Short mmCIF file of C-alpha atoms in Angstrom, two decimals:
data_model
loop_
_atom_site.label_atom_id
_atom_site.label_comp_id
_atom_site.label_asym_id
_atom_site.label_seq_id
_atom_site.Cartn_x
_atom_site.Cartn_y
_atom_site.Cartn_z
CA GLY A 1 -1.26 11.48 -20.86
CA GLU A 2 -3.59 8.57 -20.18
CA ASP A 3 -4.52 6.32 -23.07
CA VAL A 4 -8.13 6.11 -21.93
CA GLU A 5 -9.67 9.23 -20.42
CA GLN A 6 -12.79 9.70 -18.35
CA SER A 7 -14.21 12.48 -16.26
CA LEU A 8 -13.62 11.70 -12.61
CA PHE A 9 -16.97 12.52 -11.06
CA LEU A 10 -20.65 12.68 -11.97
CA SER A 11 -23.56 13.54 -9.71
CA VAL A 12 -27.16 12.87 -10.72
CA ARG A 13 -30.58 12.89 -9.13
CA GLU A 14 -32.34 9.60 -8.59
CA GLY A 15 -34.59 8.82 -11.55
CA ASP A 16 -32.60 10.94 -14.01
CA SER A 17 -30.37 9.54 -16.73
CA SER A 18 -26.61 9.36 -16.26
CA VAL A 19 -24.16 9.66 -19.12
CA ILE A 20 -20.55 8.67 -18.54
CA ASN A 21 -18.11 9.52 -21.29
CA CYS A 22 -14.80 8.00 -22.31
CA THR A 23 -12.22 8.64 -25.00
CA TYR A 24 -9.64 6.12 -26.10
CA THR A 25 -6.64 6.27 -28.39
CA ASP A 26 -6.12 2.96 -30.18
CA SER A 27 -8.21 2.85 -33.35
CA SER A 28 -7.44 -0.86 -33.71
CA SER A 29 -9.17 -1.75 -30.46
CA THR A 30 -11.76 -4.39 -31.22
CA TYR A 31 -13.79 -4.42 -28.02
CA LEU A 32 -14.63 -1.69 -25.56
CA TYR A 33 -15.92 -2.40 -22.08
CA TRP A 34 -17.65 -0.81 -19.16
CA TYR A 35 -16.85 -2.17 -15.70
CA LYS A 36 -18.51 -1.22 -12.43
CA GLN A 37 -16.84 -1.25 -9.02
CA GLU A 38 -19.01 -0.97 -5.96
CA PRO A 39 -17.42 -0.13 -2.60
CA GLY A 40 -15.33 -3.02 -1.28
CA ALA A 41 -16.02 -5.16 -4.31
CA GLY A 42 -14.13 -6.21 -7.40
CA LEU A 43 -14.72 -5.12 -10.96
CA GLN A 44 -17.95 -6.31 -12.51
CA LEU A 45 -18.41 -6.33 -16.26
CA LEU A 46 -21.49 -4.28 -17.11
CA THR A 47 -21.45 -4.46 -20.86
CA TYR A 48 -19.16 -4.43 -23.86
CA ILE A 49 -19.42 -3.39 -27.48
CA PHE A 50 -17.67 -4.67 -30.56
CA SER A 51 -15.98 -2.02 -32.64
CA ASN A 52 -18.19 -2.57 -35.71
CA MET A 53 -21.25 -1.55 -33.72
CA ASP A 54 -22.51 1.97 -33.07
CA MET A 55 -24.89 1.20 -30.27
CA LYS A 56 -25.77 -1.53 -27.85
CA GLN A 57 -28.72 -1.54 -25.49
CA ASP A 58 -29.20 -3.78 -22.50
CA GLN A 59 -32.17 -2.94 -20.26
CA ARG A 60 -31.34 0.40 -18.61
CA LEU A 61 -27.89 0.57 -20.20
CA THR A 62 -27.13 2.10 -23.59
CA VAL A 63 -23.61 2.14 -25.01
CA LEU A 64 -22.76 4.48 -27.87
CA LEU A 65 -19.55 4.17 -29.86
CA ASN A 66 -18.16 6.81 -32.21
CA LYS A 67 -15.13 5.21 -33.82
CA LYS A 68 -14.22 8.29 -35.80
CA ASP A 69 -13.83 10.36 -32.64
CA LYS A 70 -12.76 7.36 -30.49
CA HIS A 71 -15.54 8.21 -28.06
CA LEU A 72 -17.51 5.78 -25.96
CA SER A 73 -20.40 6.58 -23.67
CA LEU A 74 -22.55 4.73 -21.18
CA ARG A 75 -26.06 5.93 -20.51
CA ILE A 76 -27.93 4.63 -17.47
CA ALA A 77 -31.64 5.31 -17.63
CA ASP A 78 -33.69 5.87 -14.46
CA THR A 79 -30.58 6.00 -12.29
CA GLN A 80 -31.02 4.42 -8.86
CA THR A 81 -29.05 4.76 -5.64
CA GLY A 82 -27.74 1.24 -6.24
CA ASP A 83 -26.01 2.55 -9.35
CA SER A 84 -23.65 4.60 -7.20
CA ALA A 85 -20.20 3.19 -7.94
CA ILE A 86 -17.05 3.80 -9.95
CA TYR A 87 -17.41 3.07 -13.66
CA PHE A 88 -14.34 2.14 -15.66
CA CYS A 89 -14.04 2.33 -19.41
CA ALA A 90 -11.58 -0.13 -20.97
CA GLU A 91 -10.32 -1.02 -24.41
CA ARG A 92 -8.95 -4.33 -25.52
CA ARG A 93 -5.50 -4.09 -27.04
CA GLY A 94 -3.52 -6.53 -29.04
CA GLY A 95 -4.26 -9.65 -31.00
CA GLY A 96 -4.73 -13.14 -29.70
CA TYR A 97 -4.31 -13.15 -25.97
CA ASN A 98 -4.49 -9.55 -24.95
CA LYS A 99 -4.99 -7.07 -22.17
CA LEU A 100 -7.40 -4.38 -21.09
CA ILE A 101 -6.41 -0.72 -20.95
CA PHE A 102 -8.50 1.09 -18.39
CA GLY A 103 -9.36 4.68 -17.68
CA ALA A 104 -9.14 6.21 -14.22
CA GLY A 105 -12.82 5.61 -13.52
CA THR A 106 -15.81 7.90 -13.10
CA ARG A 107 -17.36 8.05 -9.66
CA LEU A 108 -21.14 8.24 -10.01
CA ALA A 109 -23.03 9.67 -7.05
CA VAL A 110 -26.81 9.35 -7.05
CA HIS A 111 -28.72 11.60 -4.70
CA PRO A 112 -32.42 11.77 -3.81
CA GLU B 1 -18.76 -21.93 -8.30
CA ALA B 2 -16.23 -19.69 -6.57
CA GLY B 3 -15.12 -16.58 -8.39
CA VAL B 4 -11.64 -15.12 -8.48
CA THR B 5 -10.38 -14.82 -4.94
CA GLN B 6 -7.52 -12.72 -3.68
CA PHE B 7 -5.69 -12.79 -0.39
CA PRO B 8 -5.18 -10.77 1.70
CA SER B 9 -7.85 -8.15 1.18
CA HIS B 10 -5.71 -5.56 2.94
CA SER B 11 -2.03 -5.38 3.79
CA VAL B 12 -0.10 -2.65 5.57
CA ILE B 13 3.66 -3.05 5.56
CA GLU B 14 6.67 -0.88 6.19
CA LYS B 15 8.94 0.34 3.45
CA GLY B 16 11.62 -2.24 2.78
CA GLN B 17 9.55 -5.22 3.83
CA THR B 18 8.32 -8.01 1.59
CA VAL B 19 4.71 -8.75 0.76
CA THR B 20 3.20 -11.61 -1.20
CA LEU B 21 -0.23 -11.34 -2.76
CA ARG B 22 -2.14 -14.38 -3.85
CA CYS B 23 -4.77 -14.92 -6.52
CA ASP B 24 -6.88 -18.00 -7.08
CA PRO B 25 -8.52 -17.84 -10.50
CA ILE B 26 -11.72 -19.54 -11.48
CA SER B 27 -11.07 -23.25 -11.85
CA GLY B 28 -10.20 -24.15 -15.42
CA HIS B 29 -9.28 -20.61 -16.48
CA ASP B 30 -5.95 -20.74 -18.24
CA ASN B 31 -5.50 -16.97 -18.50
CA LEU B 32 -4.60 -15.01 -15.40
CA TYR B 33 -3.92 -11.27 -15.31
CA TRP B 34 -2.57 -8.92 -12.66
CA TYR B 35 -3.53 -5.24 -12.64
CA ARG B 36 -2.85 -2.37 -10.26
CA ARG B 37 -4.67 0.86 -9.44
CA VAL B 38 -2.50 3.48 -7.78
CA MET B 39 -3.93 6.46 -5.90
CA GLY B 40 -7.25 6.68 -7.73
CA LYS B 41 -5.64 6.64 -11.13
CA GLU B 42 -6.23 4.28 -14.00
CA ILE B 43 -6.08 0.53 -13.57
CA LYS B 44 -2.83 -0.55 -15.16
CA PHE B 45 -1.93 -3.91 -16.62
CA LEU B 46 0.99 -5.68 -14.95
CA LEU B 47 1.24 -9.11 -16.54
CA HIS B 48 -0.55 -12.04 -18.10
CA PHE B 49 -0.10 -15.77 -17.56
CA VAL B 50 -1.27 -18.49 -19.87
CA LYS B 51 -1.26 -21.51 -17.63
CA GLU B 52 2.15 -21.36 -15.91
CA SER B 53 3.87 -19.30 -18.63
CA LYS B 54 4.26 -15.54 -18.67
CA GLN B 55 2.62 -14.39 -21.90
CA ASP B 56 3.16 -10.67 -21.37
CA GLU B 57 4.96 -9.00 -18.51
CA SER B 58 5.38 -5.62 -20.13
CA GLY B 59 3.53 -3.83 -17.34
CA MET B 60 5.71 -4.96 -14.45
CA PRO B 61 7.15 -1.78 -12.92
CA ASN B 62 10.63 -3.05 -12.02
CA ASN B 63 12.55 -6.04 -10.74
CA ARG B 64 11.20 -5.64 -7.23
CA PHE B 65 8.07 -7.36 -8.50
CA LEU B 66 8.04 -11.11 -9.06
CA ALA B 67 5.01 -13.03 -10.26
CA GLU B 68 4.69 -16.78 -10.34
CA ARG B 69 2.05 -19.28 -11.26
CA THR B 70 3.30 -22.69 -10.31
CA GLY B 71 1.35 -25.52 -11.88
CA GLY B 72 -0.84 -23.11 -13.73
CA THR B 73 -3.30 -22.74 -10.88
CA TYR B 74 -3.01 -19.95 -8.32
CA SER B 75 -0.60 -17.07 -8.76
CA THR B 76 1.48 -15.02 -6.37
CA LEU B 77 2.83 -11.52 -6.78
CA LYS B 78 5.73 -10.69 -4.50
CA VAL B 79 7.04 -7.20 -3.89
CA GLN B 80 10.52 -7.11 -2.39
CA PRO B 81 11.53 -4.68 -1.04
CA ALA B 82 8.35 -2.64 -0.99
CA GLU B 83 8.50 1.11 -1.64
CA LEU B 84 5.97 3.82 -0.84
CA GLU B 85 4.93 4.14 -4.50
CA ASP B 86 3.86 0.49 -4.55
CA SER B 87 0.77 1.35 -2.52
CA GLY B 88 -2.46 0.74 -4.37
CA VAL B 89 -5.07 -1.87 -5.12
CA TYR B 90 -3.87 -4.98 -6.91
CA PHE B 91 -6.49 -6.79 -8.97
CA CYS B 92 -6.35 -10.25 -10.41
CA ALA B 93 -8.53 -11.45 -13.29
CA SER B 94 -8.99 -14.71 -15.13
CA THR B 95 -10.55 -15.78 -18.40
CA THR B 96 -11.14 -19.02 -20.22
CA THR B 97 -8.84 -20.51 -22.82
CA ALA B 98 -10.35 -18.23 -25.46
CA GLY B 99 -8.88 -15.21 -23.75
CA LEU B 100 -10.52 -11.83 -24.06
CA GLY B 101 -12.31 -12.29 -27.37
CA GLY B 102 -15.57 -10.80 -26.21
CA THR B 103 -15.39 -13.03 -23.19
CA GLU B 104 -15.78 -11.62 -19.74
CA ALA B 105 -12.66 -11.25 -17.65
CA PHE B 106 -13.66 -12.10 -14.08
CA PHE B 107 -11.99 -9.93 -11.49
CA GLY B 108 -11.23 -10.54 -7.86
CA GLN B 109 -12.09 -8.03 -5.15
CA GLY B 110 -8.52 -6.76 -5.07
CA THR B 111 -5.80 -6.49 -2.43
CA ARG B 112 -5.30 -3.03 -0.99
CA LEU B 113 -1.60 -2.62 -0.27
CA THR B 114 -0.39 0.26 1.87
CA VAL B 115 3.33 0.82 2.28
CA VAL B 116 4.23 3.18 5.15
#
């Protein structure tokens, strides 16, 4: 199975909150990331959280981390049509120079 | 300042042909990574350069894939001969000398490779 798992699709109404969930496997991961990919574009870092934190808030974005359950979530408040994209969860593996392990991405569709 | 650029943006080749993808990292970024996303699945790590040296190539699928980074600047990823299962989007990313320690990895827009 995949090391990082996400649900593949989420549909929300404009103005509602979106919650995208992710589970990961490596308890030694030090950083966890959320990337956004808009159509035809590359991956854009939205936010990241250090493993000794439970929550991080940045404007409309709230990241929650449950290390015990290896569960990460991204909440987008007041979701807008411009938030429609694929959201990738990723964990940082390894010491020193290291690499990102990504999930398959969650496609967020925002409708009026 | 230019971001990470990749060329071409799209490539369609026949099975058995050779394709070379290019990545220009952000100027001054020593770390360069190649990733691949196949058929809507997860984005998988391929390899990591520190300057011109291969730091980690554990994700390279097989010996049909050859990555180079001459002079520690741009990098190329050659697939020879290409197979159908090589189709996907190939992403390149770069980071500063500090690597990934909480630092953003800047990604290119990707090269969509289709092997027919």
